[in-house]
């Protein structure tokens, strides 16, 4: 069975601080895919990134960066120089692909509150 | 604009009544999904469909039913058998293929049953 754990339920920071969200996953699949989604107060989930299990390169997109470490089954997400608009709930998700198709297993989410 | 629409945004029902939540997409995606989100929790998969006229149960299908008669539409019925129906329901779609594509989500329907 697949499992995604986001141990931090809520993080509060002051604007311009960096914030790192932890994600630890469990899977028996050798090929799998990891995702991060953002859920702003409006409720609609917004896709941020997809990473496959064979690509361990870290990725940076603007103020966002992701650190994938297969050895520790972690896929952490960092927001640099946080802004008030970053306030949202962030979800990490896992897909095994193959016959399971696009079935996603979500973590419990981390609420980020950025104060001005 | 291409996207997913869910209506209504807020829905109120009395206990014992069935209710159907609408989900429509114009992204030409083959696969569609229904998730349930409870306060402070992650999303749990109710049902998914990878192609028209076919659907599979997700992790929490009991008390729910779906149909997929058209590619664009994937309505979810919350039946009276669902013991705790009050929740936020999200519909999503994605292309169907060999790789897991990202899923595109609708704005959600918040269902309250009293």
GROMACS .gro file of C-alpha atoms in nm:
model
  230
    1UNK     CA    1   0.000   0.000   0.000
    2UNK     CA    2   0.113   0.352  -0.069
    3UNK     CA    3   0.134   0.618   0.197
    4UNK     CA    4   0.231   0.983   0.208
    5UNK     CA    5   0.309   1.158   0.534
    6UNK     CA    6   0.327   1.532   0.585
    7UNK     CA    7   0.420   1.562   0.948
    8UNK     CA    8   0.380   1.939   0.969
    9UNK     CA    9   0.014   2.029   0.995
   10UNK     CA   10   0.068   2.405   1.008
   11UNK     CA   11   0.361   2.642   0.962
   12UNK     CA   12   0.348   3.012   1.037
   13UNK     CA   13   0.617   3.249   0.905
   14UNK     CA   14   0.670   3.617   0.856
   15UNK     CA   15   0.691   3.748   0.503
   16UNK     CA   16   1.032   3.704   0.338
   17UNK     CA   17   1.124   3.406   0.554
   18UNK     CA   18   1.198   3.074   0.388
   19UNK     CA   19   0.973   2.779   0.462
   20UNK     CA   20   1.033   2.410   0.398
   21UNK     CA   21   0.754   2.156   0.381
   22UNK     CA   22   0.840   1.794   0.448
   23UNK     CA   23   0.699   1.497   0.260
   24UNK     CA   24   0.784   1.134   0.327
   25UNK     CA   25   0.638   0.855   0.119
   26UNK     CA   26   0.610   0.477   0.121
   27UNK     CA   27   0.567   0.259  -0.185
   28UNK     CA   28   0.672  -0.082  -0.311
   29UNK     CA   29   0.670   0.032  -0.672
   30UNK     CA   30   1.006   0.075  -0.841
   31UNK     CA   31   0.859   0.336  -1.073
   32UNK     CA   32   0.648   0.604  -0.916
   33UNK     CA   33   0.568   0.971  -0.944
   34UNK     CA   34   0.552   1.243  -0.685
   35UNK     CA   35   0.348   1.560  -0.700
   36UNK     CA   36   0.297   1.882  -0.507
   37UNK     CA   37  -0.030   2.073  -0.518
   38UNK     CA   38  -0.130   2.406  -0.367
   39UNK     CA   39  -0.480   2.466  -0.231
   40UNK     CA   40  -0.548   2.839  -0.178
   41UNK     CA   41  -0.846   2.951   0.030
   42UNK     CA   42  -1.069   2.928  -0.279
   43UNK     CA   43  -1.041   2.551  -0.253
   44UNK     CA   44  -0.926   2.454  -0.601
   45UNK     CA   45  -0.603   2.253  -0.612
   46UNK     CA   46  -0.327   2.392  -0.830
   47UNK     CA   47  -0.060   2.163  -0.971
   48UNK     CA   48   0.298   2.268  -0.886
   49UNK     CA   49   0.533   1.987  -0.987
   50UNK     CA   50   0.561   1.622  -1.093
   51UNK     CA   51   0.878   1.419  -1.044
   52UNK     CA   52   0.945   1.059  -1.143
   53UNK     CA   53   1.141   0.818  -0.929
   54UNK     CA   54   1.433   0.801  -1.172
   55UNK     CA   55   1.499   1.171  -1.167
   56UNK     CA   56   1.663   1.276  -0.844
   57UNK     CA   57   1.777   1.614  -0.960
   58UNK     CA   58   1.658   1.900  -0.750
   59UNK     CA   59   1.438   2.150  -0.925
   60UNK     CA   60   1.394   2.522  -0.890
   61UNK     CA   61   1.109   2.728  -1.029
   62UNK     CA   62   1.122   3.090  -0.926
   63UNK     CA   63   1.090   3.102  -0.546
   64UNK     CA   64   0.995   2.734  -0.531
   65UNK     CA   65   1.244   2.449  -0.506
   66UNK     CA   66   1.213   2.077  -0.450
   67UNK     CA   67   1.456   1.831  -0.296
   68UNK     CA   68   1.397   1.466  -0.390
   69UNK     CA   69   1.597   1.212  -0.191
   70UNK     CA   70   1.517   0.853  -0.280
   71UNK     CA   71   1.743   0.720  -0.004
   72UNK     CA   72   1.521   0.874   0.260
   73UNK     CA   73   1.194   0.853   0.060
   74UNK     CA   74   1.146   1.225   0.088
   75UNK     CA   75   1.033   1.496  -0.151
   76UNK     CA   76   1.059   1.825   0.033
   77UNK     CA   77   0.939   2.163  -0.091
   78UNK     CA   78   1.092   2.500  -0.007
   79UNK     CA   79   0.942   2.843  -0.062
   80UNK     CA   80   1.213   3.108  -0.059
   81UNK     CA   81   1.136   3.463   0.051
   82UNK     CA   82   0.774   3.380   0.129
   83UNK     CA   83   0.494   3.616   0.039
   84UNK     CA   84   0.143   3.656   0.177
   85UNK     CA   85   0.005   3.504  -0.146
   86UNK     CA   86   0.185   3.181  -0.056
   87UNK     CA   87  -0.061   3.127   0.228
   88UNK     CA   88  -0.238   2.804   0.139
   89UNK     CA   89  -0.252   2.435   0.213
   90UNK     CA   90   0.012   2.234   0.031
   91UNK     CA   91  -0.031   1.868  -0.052
   92UNK     CA   92   0.225   1.609  -0.148
   93UNK     CA   93   0.092   1.315  -0.352
   94UNK     CA   94   0.218   0.985  -0.489
   95UNK     CA   95   0.118   0.780  -0.794
   96UNK     CA   96   0.239   0.435  -0.881
   97UNK     CA   97   0.146   0.462  -1.248
   98UNK     CA   98   0.107   0.141  -1.447
   99UNK     CA   99  -0.229  -0.035  -1.414
  100UNK     CA  100  -0.324   0.202  -1.135
  101UNK     CA  101  -0.330   0.478  -1.388
  102UNK     CA  102  -0.329   0.820  -1.237
  103UNK     CA  103  -0.452   0.723  -0.892
  104UNK     CA  104  -0.305   0.966  -0.644
  105UNK     CA  105  -0.243   0.906  -0.277
  106UNK     CA  106  -0.237   1.237  -0.092
  107UNK     CA  107  -0.068   1.337   0.230
  108UNK     CA  108  -0.267   1.518   0.495
  109UNK     CA  109  -0.145   1.858   0.383
  110UNK     CA  110   0.051   2.139   0.547
  111UNK     CA  111  -0.115   2.474   0.605
  112UNK     CA  112   0.125   2.763   0.547
  113UNK     CA  113   0.038   3.100   0.693
  114UNK     CA  114   0.255   3.389   0.581
  115UNK     CA  115   0.210   3.700   0.792
  116UNK     CA  116   0.293   4.046   0.659
  117UNK     CA  117  -1.164   2.883  -2.143
  118UNK     CA  118  -1.083   2.517  -2.085
  119UNK     CA  119  -1.137   2.381  -1.741
  120UNK     CA  120  -1.350   2.189  -1.497
  121UNK     CA  121  -1.676   2.317  -1.358
  122UNK     CA  122  -1.850   2.191  -1.050
  123UNK     CA  123  -2.191   2.307  -0.946
  124UNK     CA  124  -2.319   2.422  -0.714
  125UNK     CA  125  -2.043   2.560  -0.494
  126UNK     CA  126  -2.251   2.507  -0.179
  127UNK     CA  127  -2.518   2.242  -0.138
  128UNK     CA  128  -2.746   2.174   0.156
  129UNK     CA  129  -2.951   1.860   0.200
  130UNK     CA  130  -3.157   1.688   0.464
  131UNK     CA  131  -3.042   1.356   0.599
  132UNK     CA  132  -3.187   1.063   0.407
  133UNK     CA  133  -3.192   1.236   0.070
  134UNK     CA  134  -2.975   1.142  -0.224
  135UNK     CA  135  -2.789   1.429  -0.386
  136UNK     CA  136  -2.602   1.449  -0.716
  137UNK     CA  137  -2.293   1.665  -0.761
  138UNK     CA  138  -2.214   1.784  -1.109
  139UNK     CA  139  -1.869   1.775  -1.276
  140UNK     CA  140  -1.808   1.884  -1.634
  141UNK     CA  141  -1.479   1.926  -1.820
  142UNK     CA  142  -1.396   2.065  -2.163
  143UNK     CA  143  -1.029   1.967  -2.159
  144UNK     CA  144  -1.091   1.657  -2.372
  145UNK     CA  145  -0.946   1.445  -2.092
  146UNK     CA  146  -1.026   1.075  -2.081
  147UNK     CA  147  -0.983   1.023  -1.707
  148UNK     CA  148  -1.194   1.180  -1.434
  149UNK     CA  149  -1.187   1.150  -1.055
  150UNK     CA  150  -1.388   1.231  -0.746
  151UNK     CA  151  -1.222   1.310  -0.415
  152UNK     CA  152  -1.355   1.388  -0.072
  153UNK     CA  153  -1.180   1.629   0.164
  154UNK     CA  154  -1.265   1.657   0.531
  155UNK     CA  155  -1.152   1.953   0.743
  156UNK     CA  156  -0.779   1.947   0.811
  157UNK     CA  157  -0.730   1.632   0.608
  158UNK     CA  158  -0.598   1.529   0.272
  159UNK     CA  159  -0.797   1.413  -0.027
  160UNK     CA  160  -0.937   1.063  -0.047
  161UNK     CA  161  -1.037   0.900  -0.375
  162UNK     CA  162  -1.403   0.801  -0.408
  163UNK     CA  163  -1.435   0.687  -0.770
  164UNK     CA  164  -1.240   0.727  -1.090
  165UNK     CA  165  -1.305   0.667  -1.457
  166UNK     CA  166  -1.036   0.620  -1.719
  167UNK     CA  167  -1.273   0.605  -2.014
  168UNK     CA  168  -1.638   0.654  -2.101
  169UNK     CA  169  -1.875   0.385  -1.971
  170UNK     CA  170  -1.614   0.252  -1.730
  171UNK     CA  171  -1.533   0.345  -1.371
  172UNK     CA  172  -1.365   0.194  -1.067
  173UNK     CA  173  -1.407   0.229  -0.694
  174UNK     CA  174  -1.150   0.428  -0.507
  175UNK     CA  175  -1.061   0.400  -0.142
  176UNK     CA  176  -1.392   0.520   0.005
  177UNK     CA  177  -1.664   0.429  -0.248
  178UNK     CA  178  -1.925   0.304  -0.001
  179UNK     CA  179  -2.237   0.520  -0.006
  180UNK     CA  180  -2.149   0.683  -0.338
  181UNK     CA  181  -2.233   0.609  -0.701
  182UNK     CA  182  -2.117   0.751  -1.034
  183UNK     CA  183  -2.186   0.731  -1.403
  184UNK     CA  184  -1.975   0.812  -1.708
  185UNK     CA  185  -2.202   0.827  -2.008
  186UNK     CA  186  -2.020   1.117  -2.172
  187UNK     CA  187  -1.653   1.202  -2.186
  188UNK     CA  188  -1.720   1.552  -2.051
  189UNK     CA  189  -1.933   1.456  -1.753
  190UNK     CA  190  -1.878   1.251  -1.436
  191UNK     CA  191  -2.161   1.311  -1.186
  192UNK     CA  192  -2.135   1.182  -0.830
  193UNK     CA  193  -2.440   1.077  -0.630
  194UNK     CA  194  -2.413   1.082  -0.254
  195UNK     CA  195  -2.669   0.833  -0.135
  196UNK     CA  196  -2.847   0.811   0.197
  197UNK     CA  197  -2.624   0.513   0.275
  198UNK     CA  198  -2.323   0.742   0.316
  199UNK     CA  199  -2.295   0.782   0.692
  200UNK     CA  200  -2.101   1.110   0.703
  201UNK     CA  201  -2.171   1.293   0.377
  202UNK     CA  202  -2.086   1.644   0.493
  203UNK     CA  203  -1.754   1.727   0.324
  204UNK     CA  204  -1.582   1.918   0.046
  205UNK     CA  205  -1.599   1.728  -0.283
  206UNK     CA  206  -1.344   1.784  -0.557
  207UNK     CA  207  -1.360   1.660  -0.914
  208UNK     CA  208  -1.049   1.626  -1.128
  209UNK     CA  209  -0.951   1.514  -1.476
  210UNK     CA  210  -0.634   1.415  -1.658
  211UNK     CA  211  -0.522   1.279  -1.993
  212UNK     CA  212  -0.512   0.902  -2.004
  213UNK     CA  213  -0.187   0.742  -2.098
  214UNK     CA  214   0.109   0.540  -1.986
  215UNK     CA  215   0.243   0.805  -1.752
  216UNK     CA  216   0.065   0.961  -1.457
  217UNK     CA  217  -0.019   1.309  -1.571
  218UNK     CA  218  -0.102   1.588  -1.334
  219UNK     CA  219  -0.467   1.613  -1.249
  220UNK     CA  220  -0.662   1.931  -1.305
  221UNK     CA  221  -0.911   2.014  -1.033
  222UNK     CA  222  -1.245   2.189  -1.028
  223UNK     CA  223  -1.341   2.450  -0.768
  224UNK     CA  224  -1.521   2.194  -0.550
  225UNK     CA  225  -1.867   2.157  -0.397
  226UNK     CA  226  -1.915   2.196  -0.025
  227UNK     CA  227  -2.196   1.962   0.082
  228UNK     CA  228  -2.369   2.002   0.415
  229UNK     CA  229  -2.619   1.741   0.528
  230UNK     CA  230  -2.829   1.807   0.838
   0.00000   0.00000   0.00000
